[in-house]
């Protein structure tokens, strides 16, 4: 299984960078907790990260109008290295009075890092092409889960063994390696899918003439890449911000997928560590060690699910709506059972079994999103989606925490399961539109395809 070189570079650089994110956050949380002895102060670290990413999601479209995607991701990695050096210096000999400044630096680091996710998701389909897109997304998702599992589990052991300061120094080396891996990235060549029909106002590009020299081809690729990232005339900052949302609203497939994202995002905080800890201690009446087992089992299931998606790409790619609906439906049923079981062994088995359907719906949904959106619109559309996800996650943490305190953790997971079943129903009802979007049909024909 071979991937294009540019995709391999992007995948390696982002995977290493994500590992650095996990390790430095774990280190800072440890340092803050040692200084204050307060879980509340420690929780401000991930909150500062989410805040920085949320602000970036709003600002990113403005930057994308003016900077090429590959240059943008390189600048982001460079700024992360510079910002992390400042954070590393500040963390040495850190006092309680330095915590607000540290949180501010974390927000800035997260701001620079936040733009890489929509850029990465926009570059993947351009590097891989339609045939390998699902497999590439599966690999990206699996690697993300492996990095998170390794970072939060093994990272805790490493911090306890070497100390937070030593891990922070090692993280700087990781960020520098990610920057070096990202530097060779080049603008992807424009892709002309023959299966996509031309609209009256957008004729298909003429094929390259045989015998065309490498210099001319490179010049044309560079020119096309610049056009895709060139700001439109008379396009102000506010127009850049709302353009992604307008593109979502005008595209029937993206509208369906964003509604599904919104429904599931409302209960997205159900799987954070704090909720699982409450579940293990109150619902299962078990020790904190079962929180670790269940958390690890959840990540292990997701990793297995990602590998299965990669292995069965050919079979799954022809049934996008069925894959999304089946994944959400199975997740819904398992989550409702998970909500009411009192057996630790059954709970652990359920979270492991949730991994494959979880990854199936996530990877397939991202793939359809990328296929249904024109390449030149994808960066801003992905940025708009990220803004929604970050906003809903913050809302979800507050909502589900309040529900757990008022009605119990079983109600939280019951509602989560019902919401998954609702999105499975939506994917089934709009299966024709999702299939048409996955096939690369023009947006103005999707409604016609859906009712034909």
CSV table of C-alpha atoms in Angstrom, one decimal:
chain,number,residue,atom,x,y,z
A,1,UNK,CA,0.0,0.0,0.0
A,2,UNK,CA,1.8,3.1,-1.3
A,3,UNK,CA,0.8,6.7,-0.8
A,4,UNK,CA,2.0,9.8,-2.7
A,5,UNK,CA,5.2,11.3,-1.3
A,6,UNK,CA,3.6,14.6,-0.3
A,7,UNK,CA,0.9,12.8,1.6
A,8,UNK,CA,3.5,10.7,3.5
A,9,UNK,CA,5.3,13.9,4.5
A,10,UNK,CA,2.1,15.6,5.6
A,11,UNK,CA,1.1,12.5,7.6
A,12,UNK,CA,4.4,12.1,9.3
A,13,UNK,CA,4.8,15.8,10.2
A,14,UNK,CA,1.3,16.1,11.6
A,15,UNK,CA,1.6,12.9,13.6
A,16,UNK,CA,4.8,14.0,15.3
A,17,UNK,CA,3.4,17.4,16.0
A,18,UNK,CA,0.3,15.9,17.6
A,19,UNK,CA,2.5,13.8,19.9
A,20,UNK,CA,4.3,17.0,20.9
A,21,UNK,CA,0.9,18.6,21.7
A,22,UNK,CA,-0.1,15.8,24.0
A,23,UNK,CA,3.2,15.6,25.8
A,24,UNK,CA,3.5,19.4,26.5
A,25,UNK,CA,-0.1,19.6,27.7
A,26,UNK,CA,0.4,16.7,30.1
A,27,UNK,CA,3.6,18.3,31.4
A,28,UNK,CA,2.0,21.7,31.9
A,29,UNK,CA,-1.0,20.1,33.7
A,30,UNK,CA,1.4,18.3,36.0
A,31,UNK,CA,3.4,21.5,36.7
A,32,UNK,CA,0.3,23.5,37.5
A,33,UNK,CA,-1.2,20.8,39.7
A,34,UNK,CA,2.1,20.5,41.6
A,35,UNK,CA,2.2,24.3,42.2
A,36,UNK,CA,-1.5,24.8,43.2
A,37,UNK,CA,-2.8,21.3,44.3
A,38,UNK,CA,-6.0,22.4,42.5
A,39,UNK,CA,-7.8,20.3,39.9
A,40,UNK,CA,-9.7,23.5,38.9
A,41,UNK,CA,-6.5,25.3,38.0
A,42,UNK,CA,-5.2,22.2,36.1
A,43,UNK,CA,-8.4,22.1,34.0
A,44,UNK,CA,-7.7,25.6,32.8
A,45,UNK,CA,-4.9,24.3,30.6
A,46,UNK,CA,-7.1,22.3,28.2
A,47,UNK,CA,-9.7,25.1,28.3
A,48,UNK,CA,-7.0,27.6,27.2
A,49,UNK,CA,-6.1,25.3,24.4
A,50,UNK,CA,-9.7,25.0,23.2
A,51,UNK,CA,-10.2,28.8,23.4
A,52,UNK,CA,-7.1,29.4,21.2
A,53,UNK,CA,-8.4,26.8,18.6
A,54,UNK,CA,-11.8,28.4,18.6
A,55,UNK,CA,-10.5,31.9,17.9
A,56,UNK,CA,-8.3,30.4,15.2
A,57,UNK,CA,-11.3,28.8,13.6
A,58,UNK,CA,-12.9,32.2,13.2
A,59,UNK,CA,-9.8,34.0,11.9
A,60,UNK,CA,-8.4,31.1,9.7
A,61,UNK,CA,-10.5,31.9,6.6
A,62,UNK,CA,-9.1,35.5,6.5
A,63,UNK,CA,-5.6,34.1,6.5
A,64,UNK,CA,-6.4,31.4,4.0
A,65,UNK,CA,-7.5,34.0,1.5
A,66,UNK,CA,-4.0,35.5,1.5
A,67,UNK,CA,-1.5,32.6,2.1
A,68,UNK,CA,-1.0,29.4,0.2
A,69,UNK,CA,-2.0,26.3,2.2
A,70,UNK,CA,1.5,24.7,2.2
A,71,UNK,CA,3.1,27.9,3.3
A,72,UNK,CA,0.5,28.3,5.9
A,73,UNK,CA,1.1,24.9,7.5
A,74,UNK,CA,4.9,25.6,7.5
A,75,UNK,CA,4.4,29.0,9.1
A,76,UNK,CA,2.2,27.4,11.7
A,77,UNK,CA,4.9,24.8,12.6
A,78,UNK,CA,7.6,27.5,12.8
A,79,UNK,CA,5.5,29.7,15.1
A,80,UNK,CA,4.8,26.6,17.3
A,81,UNK,CA,8.5,26.1,17.7
A,82,UNK,CA,9.1,29.7,18.5
A,83,UNK,CA,6.2,29.9,20.9
A,84,UNK,CA,7.1,26.7,22.6
A,85,UNK,CA,10.6,27.9,23.3
A,86,UNK,CA,9.1,30.9,25.2
A,87,UNK,CA,6.8,28.5,27.1
A,88,UNK,CA,9.7,26.2,27.9
A,89,UNK,CA,11.7,29.1,29.3
A,90,UNK,CA,8.8,30.3,31.3
A,91,UNK,CA,8.0,26.8,32.7
A,92,UNK,CA,11.5,26.6,34.3
A,93,UNK,CA,11.3,28.0,37.8
A,94,UNK,CA,7.6,28.7,37.3
A,95,UNK,CA,5.6,30.2,40.1
A,96,UNK,CA,1.9,30.5,40.8
A,97,UNK,CA,1.9,34.1,39.6
A,98,UNK,CA,3.1,32.9,36.2
A,99,UNK,CA,0.1,30.7,35.5
A,100,UNK,CA,-2.0,33.4,33.7
A,101,UNK,CA,0.9,34.1,31.4
A,102,UNK,CA,1.4,30.3,30.8
A,103,UNK,CA,-2.3,29.9,29.9
A,104,UNK,CA,-2.0,32.9,27.5
A,105,UNK,CA,1.0,31.3,25.8
A,106,UNK,CA,-0.9,28.0,25.5
A,107,UNK,CA,-3.8,29.8,23.9
A,108,UNK,CA,-1.4,31.4,21.4
A,109,UNK,CA,0.2,28.1,20.6
A,110,UNK,CA,-3.2,26.5,20.1
A,111,UNK,CA,-4.2,29.4,17.9
A,112,UNK,CA,-1.2,28.7,15.6
A,113,UNK,CA,-1.8,25.0,15.8
A,114,UNK,CA,-5.6,25.3,15.2
A,115,UNK,CA,-5.2,26.3,11.5
A,116,UNK,CA,-3.3,23.1,10.7
A,117,UNK,CA,-6.4,20.8,11.0
A,118,UNK,CA,-8.5,22.5,8.2
A,119,UNK,CA,-5.4,22.9,6.1
A,120,UNK,CA,-4.4,19.3,6.6
A,121,UNK,CA,-7.9,18.0,5.7
A,122,UNK,CA,-8.0,20.3,2.6
A,123,UNK,CA,-4.6,19.0,1.4
A,124,UNK,CA,-5.2,15.3,1.9
A,125,UNK,CA,-7.7,14.9,-1.0
A,126,UNK,CA,-5.4,17.0,-3.3
A,127,UNK,CA,-2.4,14.8,-2.5
A,128,UNK,CA,-4.1,11.4,-2.7
A,129,UNK,CA,-6.9,11.7,-5.2
A,130,UNK,CA,-10.4,10.2,-4.9
A,131,UNK,CA,-9.4,6.6,-5.1
A,132,UNK,CA,-7.1,6.6,-2.1
A,133,UNK,CA,-8.9,9.3,-0.1
A,134,UNK,CA,-10.9,6.9,2.2
A,135,UNK,CA,-7.8,4.9,2.9
A,136,UNK,CA,-5.7,8.0,3.6
A,137,UNK,CA,-8.3,9.4,6.0
A,138,UNK,CA,-8.4,6.0,7.8
A,139,UNK,CA,-4.6,6.1,8.2
A,140,UNK,CA,-4.7,9.7,9.5
A,141,UNK,CA,-7.5,8.9,12.0
A,142,UNK,CA,-5.8,5.7,13.2
A,143,UNK,CA,-2.5,7.5,13.7
A,144,UNK,CA,-4.3,10.3,15.6
A,145,UNK,CA,-5.7,7.7,18.0
A,146,UNK,CA,-2.4,5.9,18.4
A,147,UNK,CA,-0.7,9.2,19.2
A,148,UNK,CA,-3.3,10.2,21.7
A,149,UNK,CA,-3.3,6.8,23.4
A,150,UNK,CA,0.5,6.8,23.6
A,151,UNK,CA,0.8,10.4,24.7
A,152,UNK,CA,-1.8,10.3,27.5
A,153,UNK,CA,-0.9,6.8,28.8
A,154,UNK,CA,2.9,6.4,28.2
A,155,UNK,CA,3.4,10.1,28.5
A,156,UNK,CA,2.2,10.1,32.1
A,157,UNK,CA,4.7,7.4,32.9
A,158,UNK,CA,7.5,9.4,31.2
A,159,UNK,CA,6.6,12.6,33.1
A,160,UNK,CA,6.6,10.7,36.4
A,161,UNK,CA,9.9,9.1,35.6
A,162,UNK,CA,11.9,12.0,34.0
A,163,UNK,CA,10.0,15.0,35.3
A,164,UNK,CA,7.9,17.6,33.5
A,165,UNK,CA,10.8,19.8,32.7
A,166,UNK,CA,12.8,17.1,30.9
A,167,UNK,CA,9.7,16.1,28.9
A,168,UNK,CA,9.2,19.7,27.9
A,169,UNK,CA,12.7,19.8,26.5
A,170,UNK,CA,12.1,16.6,24.6
A,171,UNK,CA,8.9,18.1,23.2
A,172,UNK,CA,10.9,21.0,21.7
A,173,UNK,CA,12.9,18.4,19.8
A,174,UNK,CA,9.7,16.8,18.6
A,175,UNK,CA,8.3,20.1,17.4
A,176,UNK,CA,11.6,20.9,15.6
A,177,UNK,CA,11.4,17.4,13.9
A,178,UNK,CA,7.8,18.1,12.8
A,179,UNK,CA,8.9,21.5,11.3
A,180,UNK,CA,11.8,19.8,9.3
A,181,UNK,CA,9.4,17.2,8.0
A,182,UNK,CA,6.9,19.8,6.9
A,183,UNK,CA,9.3,22.0,5.0
A,184,UNK,CA,9.5,19.8,1.9
A,185,UNK,CA,5.7,20.1,1.3
A,186,UNK,CA,4.8,21.5,-2.1
A,187,UNK,CA,1.5,22.7,-3.6
A,188,UNK,CA,-0.5,19.8,-4.9
A,189,UNK,CA,-1.2,19.5,-8.6
A,190,UNK,CA,-4.7,20.3,-9.7
A,191,UNK,CA,-6.9,17.3,-10.1
A,192,UNK,CA,-9.4,16.9,-12.9
A,193,UNK,CA,-11.8,14.1,-12.2
A,194,UNK,CA,-13.3,12.9,-15.4
A,195,UNK,CA,-16.4,11.6,-13.6
A,196,UNK,CA,-17.4,15.2,-12.6
A,197,UNK,CA,-19.7,16.7,-15.1
A,198,UNK,CA,-19.1,20.3,-16.2
A,199,UNK,CA,-21.7,22.9,-15.4
A,200,UNK,CA,-22.6,25.5,-18.0
A,201,UNK,CA,-20.5,28.2,-16.3
A,202,UNK,CA,-17.6,25.9,-15.3
A,203,UNK,CA,-16.3,23.9,-18.3
A,204,UNK,CA,-13.9,21.1,-17.6
A,205,UNK,CA,-10.2,22.0,-17.9
A,206,UNK,CA,-8.6,20.7,-21.1
A,207,UNK,CA,-6.2,17.8,-20.6
A,208,UNK,CA,-2.5,18.3,-20.8
A,209,UNK,CA,-1.0,18.0,-24.2
A,210,UNK,CA,1.5,15.1,-24.6
A,211,UNK,CA,5.1,16.2,-24.8
A,212,UNK,CA,4.7,19.2,-22.6
A,213,UNK,CA,7.9,20.0,-20.8
A,214,UNK,CA,8.4,19.7,-17.0
A,215,UNK,CA,9.1,23.4,-16.6
A,216,UNK,CA,5.8,24.4,-18.3
A,217,UNK,CA,3.9,21.8,-16.3
A,218,UNK,CA,5.4,23.1,-13.0
A,219,UNK,CA,4.6,26.6,-13.9
A,220,UNK,CA,1.0,25.7,-14.7
A,221,UNK,CA,0.6,23.8,-11.4
A,222,UNK,CA,2.1,26.7,-9.4
A,223,UNK,CA,-0.2,29.2,-11.2
A,224,UNK,CA,-3.3,27.0,-10.6
A,225,UNK,CA,-2.3,26.6,-6.9
A,226,UNK,CA,-2.0,30.4,-6.5
A,227,UNK,CA,-5.4,30.9,-8.1
A,228,UNK,CA,-7.0,28.5,-5.6
A,229,UNK,CA,-5.6,30.5,-2.7
A,230,UNK,CA,-5.8,34.0,-4.3
A,231,UNK,CA,-8.1,36.4,-2.4
A,232,UNK,CA,-11.1,37.5,-4.4
A,233,UNK,CA,-11.3,41.1,-5.2
A,234,UNK,CA,-13.4,43.3,-2.9
A,235,UNK,CA,-13.5,40.4,-0.4
A,236,UNK,CA,-13.3,41.8,3.1
A,237,UNK,CA,-12.4,40.1,6.3
A,238,UNK,CA,-16.1,39.4,7.2
A,239,UNK,CA,-16.8,38.0,3.7
A,240,UNK,CA,-13.9,35.6,4.1
A,241,UNK,CA,-15.2,34.4,7.5
A,242,UNK,CA,-18.7,33.8,6.3
A,243,UNK,CA,-17.8,32.3,3.0
A,244,UNK,CA,-17.2,28.8,4.4
A,245,UNK,CA,-20.7,28.9,6.1
A,246,UNK,CA,-22.3,30.1,2.8
A,247,UNK,CA,-20.7,27.2,0.9
A,248,UNK,CA,-22.0,24.8,3.4
A,249,UNK,CA,-25.5,26.2,3.2
A,250,UNK,CA,-25.5,26.1,-0.6
A,251,UNK,CA,-24.4,22.5,-0.8
A,252,UNK,CA,-27.1,19.9,0.2
A,253,UNK,CA,-24.6,17.2,1.2
A,254,UNK,CA,-22.6,19.5,3.4
A,255,UNK,CA,-25.8,20.8,5.0
A,256,UNK,CA,-26.7,17.2,6.0
A,257,UNK,CA,-23.3,16.4,7.3
A,258,UNK,CA,-23.0,19.6,9.3
A,259,UNK,CA,-26.4,18.9,10.9
A,260,UNK,CA,-25.1,15.5,11.9
A,261,UNK,CA,-22.0,17.1,13.3
A,262,UNK,CA,-24.0,19.5,15.3
A,263,UNK,CA,-26.3,16.8,16.8
A,264,UNK,CA,-23.3,14.6,17.8
A,265,UNK,CA,-21.2,17.5,18.9
A,266,UNK,CA,-23.9,18.4,21.5
A,267,UNK,CA,-23.0,15.2,23.3
A,268,UNK,CA,-19.4,15.0,22.2
A,269,UNK,CA,-18.1,15.6,25.8
A,270,UNK,CA,-19.6,12.2,26.9
A,271,UNK,CA,-16.2,10.5,26.2
A,272,UNK,CA,-13.9,12.9,27.9
A,273,UNK,CA,-11.9,11.6,30.9
A,274,UNK,CA,-14.0,13.5,33.5
A,275,UNK,CA,-17.2,11.8,32.3
A,276,UNK,CA,-15.6,8.4,32.2
A,277,UNK,CA,-14.2,8.8,35.7
A,278,UNK,CA,-17.7,9.7,37.0
A,279,UNK,CA,-19.1,6.7,35.1
A,280,UNK,CA,-16.5,4.2,36.6
A,281,UNK,CA,-17.0,5.4,40.1
A,282,UNK,CA,-20.7,6.1,40.3
A,283,UNK,CA,-22.3,3.8,37.7
A,284,UNK,CA,-19.9,0.8,37.9
A,285,UNK,CA,-19.1,1.4,41.6
A,286,UNK,CA,-15.5,0.5,40.8
A,287,UNK,CA,-12.1,1.9,41.6
A,288,UNK,CA,-10.4,4.6,39.6
A,289,UNK,CA,-8.3,1.8,37.8
A,290,UNK,CA,-11.4,0.9,35.8
A,291,UNK,CA,-11.5,4.4,34.5
A,292,UNK,CA,-8.0,3.7,33.1
A,293,UNK,CA,-9.1,0.4,31.6
A,294,UNK,CA,-12.2,1.8,30.0
A,295,UNK,CA,-10.4,4.9,28.6
A,296,UNK,CA,-7.6,2.7,27.2
A,297,UNK,CA,-10.2,0.3,25.8
A,298,UNK,CA,-12.0,3.1,24.0
A,299,UNK,CA,-8.7,4.2,22.3
A,300,UNK,CA,-7.8,0.6,21.5
A,301,UNK,CA,-11.2,0.1,19.8
A,302,UNK,CA,-10.8,3.2,17.8
A,303,UNK,CA,-7.4,2.2,16.6
A,304,UNK,CA,-8.7,-1.3,15.6
A,305,UNK,CA,-11.6,0.5,13.8
A,306,UNK,CA,-9.3,2.7,11.9
A,307,UNK,CA,-7.2,-0.3,10.7
A,308,UNK,CA,-10.3,-2.1,9.6
A,309,UNK,CA,-11.4,1.0,7.6
A,310,UNK,CA,-8.0,1.0,5.9
A,311,UNK,CA,-8.2,-2.7,5.2
A,312,UNK,CA,-11.7,-2.7,3.7
A,313,UNK,CA,-11.5,0.6,1.8
A,314,UNK,CA,-12.6,-0.9,-1.5
A,315,UNK,CA,-15.8,-2.4,-0.1
A,316,UNK,CA,-16.7,0.5,2.1
A,317,UNK,CA,-16.1,3.3,-0.5
A,318,UNK,CA,-19.2,2.3,-2.5
A,319,UNK,CA,-21.6,2.6,0.4
A,320,UNK,CA,-20.9,5.9,2.2
A,321,UNK,CA,-24.4,6.5,3.5
A,322,UNK,CA,-24.8,3.0,4.7
A,323,UNK,CA,-21.4,3.1,6.4
A,324,UNK,CA,-22.3,6.4,8.2
A,325,UNK,CA,-25.8,5.2,9.2
A,326,UNK,CA,-24.6,1.7,10.4
A,327,UNK,CA,-21.7,3.2,12.3
A,328,UNK,CA,-23.9,5.7,14.1
A,329,UNK,CA,-26.7,3.2,14.7
A,330,UNK,CA,-24.4,0.6,16.2
A,331,UNK,CA,-22.7,3.3,18.4
A,332,UNK,CA,-26.2,4.4,19.5
A,333,UNK,CA,-27.3,0.9,20.6
A,334,UNK,CA,-24.0,0.1,22.3
A,335,UNK,CA,-24.0,3.5,24.1
A,336,UNK,CA,-27.5,3.0,25.5
A,337,UNK,CA,-26.5,-0.5,26.9
A,338,UNK,CA,-23.3,1.1,28.2
A,339,UNK,CA,-25.4,3.7,30.0
A,340,UNK,CA,-27.2,1.2,32.2
A,341,UNK,CA,-24.9,-1.7,32.7
A,342,UNK,CA,-23.3,-2.1,36.1
A,343,UNK,CA,-20.8,-4.8,35.0
A,344,UNK,CA,-17.2,-3.4,34.6
A,345,UNK,CA,-16.3,-6.2,32.2
A,346,UNK,CA,-19.3,-5.6,30.0
A,347,UNK,CA,-18.6,-1.9,30.0
A,348,UNK,CA,-15.0,-2.5,28.9
A,349,UNK,CA,-16.2,-4.9,26.1
A,350,UNK,CA,-18.7,-2.3,24.9
A,351,UNK,CA,-16.2,0.5,24.6
A,352,UNK,CA,-13.8,-1.7,22.7
A,353,UNK,CA,-16.6,-2.8,20.3
A,354,UNK,CA,-17.6,0.8,19.8
A,355,UNK,CA,-14.2,1.6,18.2
A,356,UNK,CA,-14.9,0.1,14.7
A,357,UNK,CA,-18.3,1.8,14.2
A,358,UNK,CA,-17.0,5.0,15.7
A,359,UNK,CA,-14.1,5.2,13.2
A,360,UNK,CA,-16.2,4.0,10.3
A,361,UNK,CA,-18.7,6.8,10.6
A,362,UNK,CA,-16.0,9.4,11.4
A,363,UNK,CA,-13.7,8.5,8.5
A,364,UNK,CA,-16.5,8.0,6.0
A,365,UNK,CA,-18.2,11.3,7.0
A,366,UNK,CA,-14.9,13.2,6.6
A,367,UNK,CA,-14.3,11.6,3.2
A,368,UNK,CA,-17.7,12.4,1.9
A,369,UNK,CA,-17.3,16.0,3.2
A,370,UNK,CA,-14.0,16.3,1.2
A,371,UNK,CA,-15.5,14.8,-1.9
A,372,UNK,CA,-18.7,16.8,-2.0
A,373,UNK,CA,-16.9,20.2,-1.6
A,374,UNK,CA,-14.9,21.8,-4.5
A,375,UNK,CA,-11.2,21.9,-3.7
A,376,UNK,CA,-11.0,25.7,-3.7
A,377,UNK,CA,-13.7,25.9,-1.1
A,378,UNK,CA,-12.5,23.1,1.1
A,379,UNK,CA,-10.1,25.1,3.4
A,380,UNK,CA,-12.8,27.6,4.5
A,381,UNK,CA,-15.5,25.0,4.7
A,382,UNK,CA,-13.3,22.8,7.0
A,383,UNK,CA,-12.4,25.9,9.1
A,384,UNK,CA,-16.1,26.6,9.5
A,385,UNK,CA,-16.7,23.0,10.6
A,386,UNK,CA,-13.9,23.1,13.1
A,387,UNK,CA,-15.3,26.3,14.6
A,388,UNK,CA,-18.6,24.6,15.1
A,389,UNK,CA,-17.0,21.5,16.6
A,390,UNK,CA,-14.9,23.5,19.1
A,391,UNK,CA,-18.0,25.7,20.1
A,392,UNK,CA,-20.2,22.7,20.6
A,393,UNK,CA,-17.6,20.8,22.6
A,394,UNK,CA,-17.4,23.7,25.1
A,395,UNK,CA,-21.2,23.7,25.3
A,396,UNK,CA,-21.3,20.0,25.6
A,397,UNK,CA,-18.9,20.0,28.6
A,398,UNK,CA,-21.1,22.4,30.5
A,399,UNK,CA,-24.4,20.7,29.5
A,400,UNK,CA,-23.4,17.1,30.2
A,401,UNK,CA,-21.7,18.0,33.5
A,402,UNK,CA,-24.9,19.7,34.6
A,403,UNK,CA,-27.0,16.7,33.5
A,404,UNK,CA,-24.7,14.3,35.3
A,405,UNK,CA,-24.9,16.2,38.6
A,406,UNK,CA,-28.7,16.7,38.3
A,407,UNK,CA,-29.9,13.3,36.9
A,408,UNK,CA,-27.0,11.0,37.0
A,409,UNK,CA,-24.4,9.8,34.5
A,410,UNK,CA,-26.7,7.1,33.1
A,411,UNK,CA,-29.0,9.8,31.7
A,412,UNK,CA,-26.0,11.4,30.0
A,413,UNK,CA,-25.0,8.3,28.1
A,414,UNK,CA,-28.6,7.4,27.3
A,415,UNK,CA,-29.1,10.8,25.6
A,416,UNK,CA,-25.8,10.3,23.8
A,417,UNK,CA,-26.9,7.0,22.5
A,418,UNK,CA,-30.3,8.4,21.3
A,419,UNK,CA,-28.5,11.2,19.5
A,420,UNK,CA,-26.3,8.7,17.7
A,421,UNK,CA,-29.5,6.9,16.6
A,422,UNK,CA,-31.0,10.2,15.4
A,423,UNK,CA,-28.0,10.8,13.2
A,424,UNK,CA,-28.2,7.3,11.9
A,425,UNK,CA,-31.8,8.0,10.9
A,426,UNK,CA,-30.8,11.2,9.1
A,427,UNK,CA,-28.0,9.5,7.2
A,428,UNK,CA,-30.6,6.9,6.0
A,429,UNK,CA,-33.1,9.5,5.0
A,430,UNK,CA,-30.6,11.4,3.0
A,431,UNK,CA,-28.7,8.5,1.6
A,432,UNK,CA,-29.1,9.5,-2.0
A,433,UNK,CA,-27.7,12.9,-1.5
A,434,UNK,CA,-24.7,11.5,0.5
A,435,UNK,CA,-24.1,9.0,-2.3
A,436,UNK,CA,-24.3,11.7,-4.9
A,437,UNK,CA,-21.8,13.9,-3.0
A,438,UNK,CA,-19.4,11.0,-2.6
A,439,UNK,CA,-19.5,10.4,-6.3
A,440,UNK,CA,-18.4,14.0,-6.9
A,441,UNK,CA,-21.7,15.2,-8.5
A,442,UNK,CA,-22.0,19.0,-9.0
A,443,UNK,CA,-23.7,20.7,-6.0
A,444,UNK,CA,-26.4,22.1,-8.2
A,445,UNK,CA,-27.5,18.6,-9.2
A,446,UNK,CA,-27.5,17.0,-5.8
A,447,UNK,CA,-31.1,17.8,-5.0
A,448,UNK,CA,-32.1,16.4,-8.4
A,449,UNK,CA,-30.0,13.2,-7.7
A,450,UNK,CA,-31.6,12.8,-4.3
A,451,UNK,CA,-35.2,12.6,-5.6
A,452,UNK,CA,-34.5,10.7,-8.8
